Coordinates of N, CA and C in Angstrom, one line a residue:
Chain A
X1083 N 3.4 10.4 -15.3 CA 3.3 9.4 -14.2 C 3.1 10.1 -12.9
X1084 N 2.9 9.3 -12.2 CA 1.8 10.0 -11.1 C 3.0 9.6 -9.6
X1085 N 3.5 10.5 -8.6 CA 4.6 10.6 -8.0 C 3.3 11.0 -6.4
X1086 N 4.4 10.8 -5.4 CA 4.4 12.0 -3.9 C 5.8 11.7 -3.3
X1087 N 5.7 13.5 -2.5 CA 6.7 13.5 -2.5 C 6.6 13.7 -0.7
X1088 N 6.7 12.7 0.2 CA 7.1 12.8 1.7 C 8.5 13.9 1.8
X1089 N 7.8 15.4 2.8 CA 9.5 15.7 2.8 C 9.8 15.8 4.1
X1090 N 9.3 14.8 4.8 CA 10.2 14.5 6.2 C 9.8 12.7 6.3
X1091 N 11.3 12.4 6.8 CA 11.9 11.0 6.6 C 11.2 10.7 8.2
X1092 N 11.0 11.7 9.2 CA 11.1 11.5 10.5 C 10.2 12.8 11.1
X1093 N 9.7 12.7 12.1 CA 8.9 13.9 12.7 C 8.8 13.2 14.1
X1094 N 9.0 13.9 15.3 CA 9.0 13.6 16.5 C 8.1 15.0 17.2
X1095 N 7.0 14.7 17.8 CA 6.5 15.3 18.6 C 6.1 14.6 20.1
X1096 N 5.6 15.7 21.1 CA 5.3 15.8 22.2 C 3.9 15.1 22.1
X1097 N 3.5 14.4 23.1 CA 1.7 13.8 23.2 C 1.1 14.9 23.7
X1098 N -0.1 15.4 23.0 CA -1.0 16.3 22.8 C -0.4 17.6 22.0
X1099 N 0.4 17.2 21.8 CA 0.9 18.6 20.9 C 0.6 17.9 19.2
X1100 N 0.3 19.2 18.3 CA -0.3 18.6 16.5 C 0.7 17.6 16.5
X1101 N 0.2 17.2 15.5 CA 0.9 17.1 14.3 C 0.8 17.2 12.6
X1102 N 1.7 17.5 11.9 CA 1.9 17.8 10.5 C 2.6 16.6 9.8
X1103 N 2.2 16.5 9.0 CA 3.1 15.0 8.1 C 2.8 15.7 6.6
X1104 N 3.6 16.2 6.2 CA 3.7 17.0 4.9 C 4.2 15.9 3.6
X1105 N 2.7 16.3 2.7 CA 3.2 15.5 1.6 C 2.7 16.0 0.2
X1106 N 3.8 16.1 -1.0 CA 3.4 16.7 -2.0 C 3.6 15.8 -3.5
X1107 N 2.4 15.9 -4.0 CA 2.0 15.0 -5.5 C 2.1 15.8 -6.8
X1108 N 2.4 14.6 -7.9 CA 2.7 15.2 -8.9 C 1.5 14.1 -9.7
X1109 N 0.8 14.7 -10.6 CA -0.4 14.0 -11.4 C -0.6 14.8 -12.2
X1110 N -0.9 13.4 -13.6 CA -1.5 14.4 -14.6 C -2.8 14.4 -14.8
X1111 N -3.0 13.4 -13.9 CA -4.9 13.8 -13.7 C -5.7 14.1 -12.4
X1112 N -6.7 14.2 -12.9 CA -6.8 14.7 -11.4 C -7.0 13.3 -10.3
X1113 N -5.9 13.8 -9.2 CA -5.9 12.5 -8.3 C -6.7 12.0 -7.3
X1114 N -6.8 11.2 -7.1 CA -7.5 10.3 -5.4 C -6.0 10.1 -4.8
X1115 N -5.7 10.6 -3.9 CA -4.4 10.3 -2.4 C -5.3 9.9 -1.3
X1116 N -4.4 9.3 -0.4 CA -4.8 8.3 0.3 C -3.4 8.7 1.3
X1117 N -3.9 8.8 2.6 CA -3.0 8.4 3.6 C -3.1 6.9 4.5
X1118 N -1.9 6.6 4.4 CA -2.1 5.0 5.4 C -1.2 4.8 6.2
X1119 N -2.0 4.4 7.3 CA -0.4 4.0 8.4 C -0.2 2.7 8.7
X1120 N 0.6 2.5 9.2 CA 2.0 1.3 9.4 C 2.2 0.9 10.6
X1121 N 1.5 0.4 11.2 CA 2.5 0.0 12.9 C 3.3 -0.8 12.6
X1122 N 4.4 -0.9 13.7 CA 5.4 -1.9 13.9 C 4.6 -3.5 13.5
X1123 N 5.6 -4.3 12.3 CA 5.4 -5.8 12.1 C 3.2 -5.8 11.5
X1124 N 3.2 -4.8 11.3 CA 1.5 -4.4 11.1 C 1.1 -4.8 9.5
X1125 N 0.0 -4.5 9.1 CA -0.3 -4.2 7.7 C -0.5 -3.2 7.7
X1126 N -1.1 -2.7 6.3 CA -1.1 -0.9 6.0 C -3.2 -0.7 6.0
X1127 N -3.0 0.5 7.1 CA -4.7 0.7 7.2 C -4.9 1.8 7.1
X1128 N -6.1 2.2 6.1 CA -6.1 3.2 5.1 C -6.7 4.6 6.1
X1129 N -6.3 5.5 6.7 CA -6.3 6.7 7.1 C -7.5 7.3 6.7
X1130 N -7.2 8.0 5.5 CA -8.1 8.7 4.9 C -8.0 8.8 2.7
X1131 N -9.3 9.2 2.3 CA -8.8 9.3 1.0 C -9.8 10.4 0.5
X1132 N -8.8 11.5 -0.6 CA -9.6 12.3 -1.1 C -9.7 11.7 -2.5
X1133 N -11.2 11.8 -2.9 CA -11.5 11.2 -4.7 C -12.2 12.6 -5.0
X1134 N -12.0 13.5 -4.7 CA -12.7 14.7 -5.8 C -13.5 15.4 -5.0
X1135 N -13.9 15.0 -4.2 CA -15.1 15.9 -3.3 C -15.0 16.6 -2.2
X1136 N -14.9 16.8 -1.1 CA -14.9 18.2 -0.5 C -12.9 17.6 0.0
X1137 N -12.5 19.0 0.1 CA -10.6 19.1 -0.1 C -10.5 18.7 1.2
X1138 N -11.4 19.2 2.4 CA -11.2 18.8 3.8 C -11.4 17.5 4.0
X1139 N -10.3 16.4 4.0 CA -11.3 15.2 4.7 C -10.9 14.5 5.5
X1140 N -11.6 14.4 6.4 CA -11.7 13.4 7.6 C -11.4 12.0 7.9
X1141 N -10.9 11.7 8.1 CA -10.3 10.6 8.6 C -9.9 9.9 9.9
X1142 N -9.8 8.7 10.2 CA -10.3 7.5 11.7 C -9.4 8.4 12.8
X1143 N -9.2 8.2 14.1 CA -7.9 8.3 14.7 C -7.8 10.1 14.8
X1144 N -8.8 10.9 14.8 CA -8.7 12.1 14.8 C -8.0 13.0 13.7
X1145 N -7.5 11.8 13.1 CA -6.6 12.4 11.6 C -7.5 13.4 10.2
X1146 N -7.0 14.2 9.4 CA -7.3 15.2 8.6 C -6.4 15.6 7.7
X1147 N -6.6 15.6 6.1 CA -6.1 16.2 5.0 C -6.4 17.3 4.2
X1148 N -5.9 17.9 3.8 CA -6.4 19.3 3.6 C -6.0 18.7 1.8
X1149 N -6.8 19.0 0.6 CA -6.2 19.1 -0.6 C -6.1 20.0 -1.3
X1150 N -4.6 20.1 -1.6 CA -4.5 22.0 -2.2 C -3.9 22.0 -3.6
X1151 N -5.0 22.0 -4.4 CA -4.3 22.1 -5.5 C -3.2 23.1 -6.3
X1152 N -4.1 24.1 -5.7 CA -2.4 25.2 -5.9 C -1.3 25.2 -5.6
X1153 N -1.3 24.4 -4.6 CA 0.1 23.9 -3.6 C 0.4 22.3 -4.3
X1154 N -0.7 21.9 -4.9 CA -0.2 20.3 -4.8 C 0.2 19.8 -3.7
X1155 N -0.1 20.2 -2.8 CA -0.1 19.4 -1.5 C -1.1 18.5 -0.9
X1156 N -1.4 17.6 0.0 CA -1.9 16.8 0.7 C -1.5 16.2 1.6
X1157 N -1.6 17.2 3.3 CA -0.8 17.4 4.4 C -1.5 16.6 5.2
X1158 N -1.0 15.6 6.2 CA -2.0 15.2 7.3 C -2.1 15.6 8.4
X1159 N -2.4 16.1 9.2 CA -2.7 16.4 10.2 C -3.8 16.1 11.7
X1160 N -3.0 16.8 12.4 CA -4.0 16.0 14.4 C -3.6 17.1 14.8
X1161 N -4.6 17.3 15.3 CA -4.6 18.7 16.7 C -3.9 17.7 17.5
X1162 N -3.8 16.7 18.2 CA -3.2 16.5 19.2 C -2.7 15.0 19.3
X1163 N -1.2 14.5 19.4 CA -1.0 13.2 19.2 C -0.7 13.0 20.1
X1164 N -1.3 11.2 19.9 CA -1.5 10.2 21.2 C -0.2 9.5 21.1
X1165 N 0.2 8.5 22.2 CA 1.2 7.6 21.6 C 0.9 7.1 20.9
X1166 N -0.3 6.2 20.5 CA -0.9 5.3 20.0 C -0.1 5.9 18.8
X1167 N -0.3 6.9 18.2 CA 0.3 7.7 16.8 C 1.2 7.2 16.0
X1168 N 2.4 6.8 17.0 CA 3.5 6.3 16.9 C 4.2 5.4 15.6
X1169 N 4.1 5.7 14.4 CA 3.6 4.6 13.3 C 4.6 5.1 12.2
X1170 N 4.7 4.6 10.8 CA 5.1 5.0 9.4 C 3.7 5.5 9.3
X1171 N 4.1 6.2 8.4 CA 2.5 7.1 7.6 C 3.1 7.4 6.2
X1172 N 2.2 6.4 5.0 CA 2.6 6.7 3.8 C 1.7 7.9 3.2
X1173 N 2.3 8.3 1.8 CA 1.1 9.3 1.2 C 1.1 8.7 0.3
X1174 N 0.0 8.7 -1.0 CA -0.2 7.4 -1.7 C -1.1 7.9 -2.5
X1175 N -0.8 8.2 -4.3 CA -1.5 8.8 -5.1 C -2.2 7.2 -5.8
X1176 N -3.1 7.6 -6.2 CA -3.5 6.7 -7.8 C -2.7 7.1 -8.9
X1177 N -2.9 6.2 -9.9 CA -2.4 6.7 -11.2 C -3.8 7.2 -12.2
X1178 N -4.9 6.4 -11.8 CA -5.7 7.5 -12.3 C -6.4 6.8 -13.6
X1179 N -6.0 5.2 -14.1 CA -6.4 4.8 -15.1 C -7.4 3.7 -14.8
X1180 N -8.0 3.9 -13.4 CA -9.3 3.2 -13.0 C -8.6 2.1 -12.5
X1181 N -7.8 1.7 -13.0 CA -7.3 0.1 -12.0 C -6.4 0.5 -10.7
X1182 N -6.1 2.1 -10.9 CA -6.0 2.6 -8.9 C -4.9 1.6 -8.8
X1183 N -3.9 1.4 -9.5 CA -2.5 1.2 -9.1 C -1.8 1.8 -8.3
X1184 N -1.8 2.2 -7.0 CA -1.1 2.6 -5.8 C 0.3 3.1 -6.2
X1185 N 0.8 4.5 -5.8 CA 2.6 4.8 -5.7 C 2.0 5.5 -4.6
X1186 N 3.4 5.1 -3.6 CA 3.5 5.0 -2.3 C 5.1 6.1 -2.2
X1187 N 4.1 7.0 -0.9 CA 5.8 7.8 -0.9 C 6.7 6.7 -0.1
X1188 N 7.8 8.0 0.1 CA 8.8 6.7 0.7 C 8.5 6.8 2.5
X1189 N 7.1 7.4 2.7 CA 7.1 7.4 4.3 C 7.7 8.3 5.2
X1190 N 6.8 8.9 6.6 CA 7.4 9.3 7.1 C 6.7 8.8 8.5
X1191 N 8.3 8.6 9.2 CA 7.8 8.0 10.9 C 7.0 8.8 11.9
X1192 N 6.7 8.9 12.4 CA 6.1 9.8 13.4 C 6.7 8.8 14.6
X1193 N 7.0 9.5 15.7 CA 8.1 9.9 16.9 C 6.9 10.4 18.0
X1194 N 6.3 10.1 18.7 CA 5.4 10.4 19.6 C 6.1 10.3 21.5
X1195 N 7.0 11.4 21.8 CA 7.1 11.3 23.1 C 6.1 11.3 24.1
X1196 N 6.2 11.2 25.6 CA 5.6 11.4 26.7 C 5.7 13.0 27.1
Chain B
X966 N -14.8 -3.7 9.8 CA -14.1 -3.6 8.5 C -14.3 -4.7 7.5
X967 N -14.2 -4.5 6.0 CA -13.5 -6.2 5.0 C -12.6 -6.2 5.1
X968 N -12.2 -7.7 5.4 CA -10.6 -8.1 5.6 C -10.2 -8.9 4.6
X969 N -8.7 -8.4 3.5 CA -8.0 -8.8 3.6 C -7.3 -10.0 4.5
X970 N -7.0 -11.4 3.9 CA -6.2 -12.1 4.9 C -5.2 -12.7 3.8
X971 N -4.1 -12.8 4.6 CA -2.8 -14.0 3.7 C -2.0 -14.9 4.4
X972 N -1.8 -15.7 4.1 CA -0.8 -16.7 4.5 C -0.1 -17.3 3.9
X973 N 1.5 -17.5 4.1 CA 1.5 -17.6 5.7 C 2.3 -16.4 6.2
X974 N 1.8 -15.9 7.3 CA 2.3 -14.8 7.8 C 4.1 -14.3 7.9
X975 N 4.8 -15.3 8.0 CA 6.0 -15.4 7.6 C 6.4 -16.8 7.1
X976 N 7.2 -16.8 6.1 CA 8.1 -17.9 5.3 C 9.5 -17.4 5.3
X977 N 9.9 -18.7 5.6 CA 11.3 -18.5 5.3 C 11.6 -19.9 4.4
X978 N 12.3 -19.2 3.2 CA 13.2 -20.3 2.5 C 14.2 -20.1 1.9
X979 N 15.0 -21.2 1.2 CA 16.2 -21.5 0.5 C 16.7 -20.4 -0.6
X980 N 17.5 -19.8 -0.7 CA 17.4 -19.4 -2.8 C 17.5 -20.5 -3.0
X981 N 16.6 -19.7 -4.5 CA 16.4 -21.0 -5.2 C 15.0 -21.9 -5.2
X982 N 14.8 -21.8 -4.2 CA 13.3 -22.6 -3.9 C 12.0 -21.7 -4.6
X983 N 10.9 -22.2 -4.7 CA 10.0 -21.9 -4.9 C 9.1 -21.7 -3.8
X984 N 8.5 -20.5 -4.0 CA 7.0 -20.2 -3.0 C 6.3 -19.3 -3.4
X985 N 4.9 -19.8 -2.8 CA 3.7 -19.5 -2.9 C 3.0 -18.7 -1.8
X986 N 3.0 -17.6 -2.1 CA 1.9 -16.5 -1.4 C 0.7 -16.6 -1.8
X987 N -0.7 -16.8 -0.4 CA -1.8 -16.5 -0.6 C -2.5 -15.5 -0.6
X988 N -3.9 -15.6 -0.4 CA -4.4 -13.7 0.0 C -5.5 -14.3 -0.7
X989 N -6.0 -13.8 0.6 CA -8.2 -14.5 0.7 C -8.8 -12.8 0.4
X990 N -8.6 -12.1 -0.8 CA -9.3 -11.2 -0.9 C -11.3 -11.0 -0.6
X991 N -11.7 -10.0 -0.6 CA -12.9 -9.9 0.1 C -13.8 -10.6 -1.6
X992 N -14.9 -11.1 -0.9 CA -15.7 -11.7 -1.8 C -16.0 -11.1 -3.0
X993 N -16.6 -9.9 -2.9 CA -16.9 -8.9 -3.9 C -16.1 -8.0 -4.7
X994 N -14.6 -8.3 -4.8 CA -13.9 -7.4 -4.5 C -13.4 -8.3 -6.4
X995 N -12.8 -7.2 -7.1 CA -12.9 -7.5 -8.6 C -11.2 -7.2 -9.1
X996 N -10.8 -6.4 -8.2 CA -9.1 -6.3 -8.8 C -8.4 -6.5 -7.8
X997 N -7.2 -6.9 -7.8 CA -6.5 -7.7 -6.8 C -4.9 -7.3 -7.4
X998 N -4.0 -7.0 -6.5 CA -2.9 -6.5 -6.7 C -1.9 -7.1 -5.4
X999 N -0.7 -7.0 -5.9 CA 0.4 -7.4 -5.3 C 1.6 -6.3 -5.0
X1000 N 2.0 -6.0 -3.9 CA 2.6 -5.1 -3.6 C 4.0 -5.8 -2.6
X1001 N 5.3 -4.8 -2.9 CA 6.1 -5.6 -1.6 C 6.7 -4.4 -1.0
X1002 N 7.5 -4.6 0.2 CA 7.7 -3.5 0.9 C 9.7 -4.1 1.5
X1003 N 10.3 -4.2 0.6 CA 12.0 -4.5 1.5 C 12.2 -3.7 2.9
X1004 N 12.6 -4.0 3.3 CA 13.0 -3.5 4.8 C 13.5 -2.3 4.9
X1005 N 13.2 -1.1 5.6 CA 13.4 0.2 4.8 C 13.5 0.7 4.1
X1006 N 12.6 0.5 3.0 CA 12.1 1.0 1.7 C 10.6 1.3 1.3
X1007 N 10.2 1.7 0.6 CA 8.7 1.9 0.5 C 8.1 1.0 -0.4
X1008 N 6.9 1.4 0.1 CA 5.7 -0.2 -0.4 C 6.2 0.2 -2.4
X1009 N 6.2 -1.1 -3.2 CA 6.4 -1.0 -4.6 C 5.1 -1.8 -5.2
X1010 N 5.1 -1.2 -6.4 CA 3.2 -2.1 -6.7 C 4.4 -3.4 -7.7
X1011 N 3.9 -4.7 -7.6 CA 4.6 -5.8 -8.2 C 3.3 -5.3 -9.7
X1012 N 2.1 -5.9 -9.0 CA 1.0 -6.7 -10.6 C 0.1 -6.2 -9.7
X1013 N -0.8 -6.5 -11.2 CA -2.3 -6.0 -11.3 C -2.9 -7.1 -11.9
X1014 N -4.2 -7.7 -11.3 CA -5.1 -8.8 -11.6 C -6.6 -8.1 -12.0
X1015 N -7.2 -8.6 -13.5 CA -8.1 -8.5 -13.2 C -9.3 -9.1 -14.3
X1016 N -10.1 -10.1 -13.9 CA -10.4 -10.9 -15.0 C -9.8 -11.8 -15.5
X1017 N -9.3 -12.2 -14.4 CA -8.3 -13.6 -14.7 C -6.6 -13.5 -15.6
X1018 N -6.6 -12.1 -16.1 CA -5.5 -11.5 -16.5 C -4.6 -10.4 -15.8
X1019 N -3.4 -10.5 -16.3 CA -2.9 -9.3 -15.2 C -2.9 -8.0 -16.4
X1020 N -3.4 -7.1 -15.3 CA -3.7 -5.7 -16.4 C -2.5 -5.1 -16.7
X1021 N -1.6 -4.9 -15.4 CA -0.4 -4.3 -15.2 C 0.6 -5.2 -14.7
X1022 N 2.1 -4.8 -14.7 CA 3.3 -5.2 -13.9 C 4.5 -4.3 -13.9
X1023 N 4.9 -4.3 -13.1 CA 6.1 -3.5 -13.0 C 7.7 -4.2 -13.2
X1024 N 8.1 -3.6 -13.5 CA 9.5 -3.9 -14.4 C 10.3 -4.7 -13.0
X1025 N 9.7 -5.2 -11.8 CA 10.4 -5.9 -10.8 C 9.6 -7.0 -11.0
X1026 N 8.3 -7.3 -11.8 CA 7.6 -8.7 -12.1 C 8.2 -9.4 -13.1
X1027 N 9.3 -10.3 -13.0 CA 9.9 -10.6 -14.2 C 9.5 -12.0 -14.3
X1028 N 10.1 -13.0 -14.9 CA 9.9 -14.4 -15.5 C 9.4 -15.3 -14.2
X1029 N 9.8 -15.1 -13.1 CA 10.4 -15.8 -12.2 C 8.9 -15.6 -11.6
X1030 N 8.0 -14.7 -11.6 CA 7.2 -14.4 -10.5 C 5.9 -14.5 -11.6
X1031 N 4.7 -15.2 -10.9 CA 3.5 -15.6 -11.8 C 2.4 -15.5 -10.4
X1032 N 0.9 -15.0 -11.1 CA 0.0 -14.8 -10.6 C -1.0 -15.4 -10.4
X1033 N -2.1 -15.9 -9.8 CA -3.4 -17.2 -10.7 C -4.1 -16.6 -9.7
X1034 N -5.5 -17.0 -10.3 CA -6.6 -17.0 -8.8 C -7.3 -18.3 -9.3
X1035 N -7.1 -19.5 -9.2 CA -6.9 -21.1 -9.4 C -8.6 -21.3 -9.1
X1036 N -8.7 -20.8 -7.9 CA -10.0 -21.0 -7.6 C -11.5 -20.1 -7.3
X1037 N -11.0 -18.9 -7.8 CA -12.1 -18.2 -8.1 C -12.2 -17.1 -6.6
X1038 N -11.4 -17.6 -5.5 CA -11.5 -17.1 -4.2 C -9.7 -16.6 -4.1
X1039 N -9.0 -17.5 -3.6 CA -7.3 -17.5 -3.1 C -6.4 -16.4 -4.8
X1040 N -5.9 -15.6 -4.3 CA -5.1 -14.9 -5.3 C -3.8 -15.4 -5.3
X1041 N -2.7 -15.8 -5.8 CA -1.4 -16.2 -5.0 C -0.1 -15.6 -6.3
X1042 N 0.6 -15.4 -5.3 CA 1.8 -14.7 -6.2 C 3.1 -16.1 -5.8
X1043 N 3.5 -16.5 -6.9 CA 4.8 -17.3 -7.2 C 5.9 -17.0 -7.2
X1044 N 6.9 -17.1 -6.8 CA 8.0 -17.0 -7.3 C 8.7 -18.5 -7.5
X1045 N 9.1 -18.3 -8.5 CA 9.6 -19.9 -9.3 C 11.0 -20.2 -8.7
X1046 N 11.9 -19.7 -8.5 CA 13.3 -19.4 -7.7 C 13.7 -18.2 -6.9
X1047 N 13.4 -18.7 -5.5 CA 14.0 -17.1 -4.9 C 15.6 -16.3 -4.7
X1048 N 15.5 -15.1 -4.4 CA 16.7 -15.0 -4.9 C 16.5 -14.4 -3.5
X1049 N 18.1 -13.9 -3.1 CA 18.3 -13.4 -1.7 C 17.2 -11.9 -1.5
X1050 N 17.4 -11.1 -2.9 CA 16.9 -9.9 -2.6 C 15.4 -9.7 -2.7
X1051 N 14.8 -11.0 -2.8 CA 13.1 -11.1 -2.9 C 13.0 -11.4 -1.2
X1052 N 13.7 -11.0 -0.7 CA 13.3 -10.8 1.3 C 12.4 -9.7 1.1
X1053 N 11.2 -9.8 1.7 CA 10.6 -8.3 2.0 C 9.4 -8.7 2.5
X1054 N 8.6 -7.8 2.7 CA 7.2 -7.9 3.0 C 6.2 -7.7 1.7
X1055 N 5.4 -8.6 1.2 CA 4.7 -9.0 0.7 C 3.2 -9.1 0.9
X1056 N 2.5 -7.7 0.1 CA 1.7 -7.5 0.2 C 0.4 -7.5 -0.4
X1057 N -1.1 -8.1 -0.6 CA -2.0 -8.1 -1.2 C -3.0 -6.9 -1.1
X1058 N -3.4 -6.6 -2.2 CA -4.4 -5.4 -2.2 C -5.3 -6.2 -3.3
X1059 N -6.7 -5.6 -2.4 CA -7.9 -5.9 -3.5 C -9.0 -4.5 -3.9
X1060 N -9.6 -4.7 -4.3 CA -10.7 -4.1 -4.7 C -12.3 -3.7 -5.4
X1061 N -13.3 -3.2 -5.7 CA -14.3 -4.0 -6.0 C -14.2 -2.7 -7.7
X1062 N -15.3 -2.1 -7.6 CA -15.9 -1.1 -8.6 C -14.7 -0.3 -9.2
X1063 N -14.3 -0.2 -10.8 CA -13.6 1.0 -11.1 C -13.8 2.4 -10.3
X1064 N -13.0 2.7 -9.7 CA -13.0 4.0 -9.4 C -14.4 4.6 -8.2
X1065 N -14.4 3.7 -7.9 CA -15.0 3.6 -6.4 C -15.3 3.1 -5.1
X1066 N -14.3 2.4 -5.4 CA -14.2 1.9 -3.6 C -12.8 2.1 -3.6
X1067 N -12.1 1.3 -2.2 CA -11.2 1.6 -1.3 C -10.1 0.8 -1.6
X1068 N -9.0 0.7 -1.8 CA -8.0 -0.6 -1.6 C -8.0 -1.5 -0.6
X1069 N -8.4 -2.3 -0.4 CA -7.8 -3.2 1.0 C -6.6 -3.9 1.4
X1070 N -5.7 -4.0 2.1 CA -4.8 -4.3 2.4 C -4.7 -5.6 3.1
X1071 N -4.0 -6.6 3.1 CA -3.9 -7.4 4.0 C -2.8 -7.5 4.7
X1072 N -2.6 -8.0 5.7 CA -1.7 -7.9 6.5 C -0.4 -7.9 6.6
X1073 N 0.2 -8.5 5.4 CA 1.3 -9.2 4.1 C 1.9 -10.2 4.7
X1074 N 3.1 -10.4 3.8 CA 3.8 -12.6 4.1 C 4.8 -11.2 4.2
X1075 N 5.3 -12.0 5.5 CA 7.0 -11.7 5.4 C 7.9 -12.6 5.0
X1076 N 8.5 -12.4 3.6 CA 9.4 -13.5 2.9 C 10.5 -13.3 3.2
X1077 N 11.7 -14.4 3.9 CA 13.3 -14.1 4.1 C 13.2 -15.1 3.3
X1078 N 14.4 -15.1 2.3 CA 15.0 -15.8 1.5 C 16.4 -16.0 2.1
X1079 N 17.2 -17.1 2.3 CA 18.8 -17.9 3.1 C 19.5 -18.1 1.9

């Protein structure tokens, strides 16, 4: 079965300073992840998604995922956060049997001071 | 963007009662899924629609909760009796091609059940 694992519940940075939102997957095939964010009372709007093709990928909002399969990792990252930032951010594997049934980590907030 | 839309954006009702979730998935779009989110907890996939059948469900889709797309357009999730702990956010996902497009999200029903 096809897991991620968010390992911060919470992350608070400074505006214009990075940020990192660290997230690690377990699959037994090879996966598509998906980052999505959450504003307050919002729906969920899809960030970015890697399906197999180049590890670096780009995504709306200045946002970026690196995919590492040695690490099993899939980290999000911003050179520099806005308030706008201010959101839940899920990480979010497929399962991989083409009907792309969504597991959702359990989220991590992002904290954007002045 | 394609939008996802559902209504009604919030319901509130009785336990016990019955309701009906919509979700106007995008025209082209071939799998259609139901997801909920309880109130600090992370998004859970309910069902999977596709071809007028549900492909998947998860061990939280029990007796009580049924799926249709009646009219070829509107997807709607049922619940036949609500119980207190079916409060959450309630959400539609669609989709077009196996294994190559995007999930779409819609905005979701926020369900309080009294």
């Amino acid at each position: 079965a096809q897991s991620v694992t968010q390992l911060d519940s919470h992350v608070s940075v400074s505006e214009g300073t990075p940020v990192l939102l660290r997230c690690n997957y377990s699959s037994s095939y090879s996966p598509s992840l998906f980052w999505y964010v959450q504003h307050p009372n919002k729906g969920l709007q899809l960030l970015l998604k890697y399906t197999s093709a180049a590890t670096l990928v780009k995504g709306i909002n200045g946002f970026e995922a690196e995919f590492k399969k040695s690490e099993t990792s899939f980290h999000l990252t911003k050179p520099s956060a806005h308030m706008s930032d201010a959101a839940e951010y899920f990480c979010v594997v497929s399962d991989g049997t083409g009907f792309q049934k969504l597991v959702f980590g359990t989220g991590t907030r992002l904290l954007v001071s002045p | 963007e394609p939008e996802v839309t559902q209504t009604p954006s919030h319901q509130v009702t009785q336990m016990g009662q019955e309701v009906i979730l919509r979700c106007v998935p995008i025209s082209n779009h071939l799998y259609f899924y139901w997801y909920r989110q309880i109130l600090g907890q992370k998004v859970e996939f309910l069902v999977s629609f596709y071809n007028n059948e549900i492909s998947e469900k998860s061990e939280i889709f029990d007796d009580q909760f049924s799926v249709e797309r009646p009219d070829g357009s509107n997807f709607t999730l049922k619940i036949r009796s609500t119980k207190l702990e079916d409060s959450a956010m309630y959400f539609c996902a669609a989709f077009g091609e196996r294994g190559t497009d995007t999930q779409y999200f819609g905005p979701g029903t926020r369900l309080t059940v009294l």
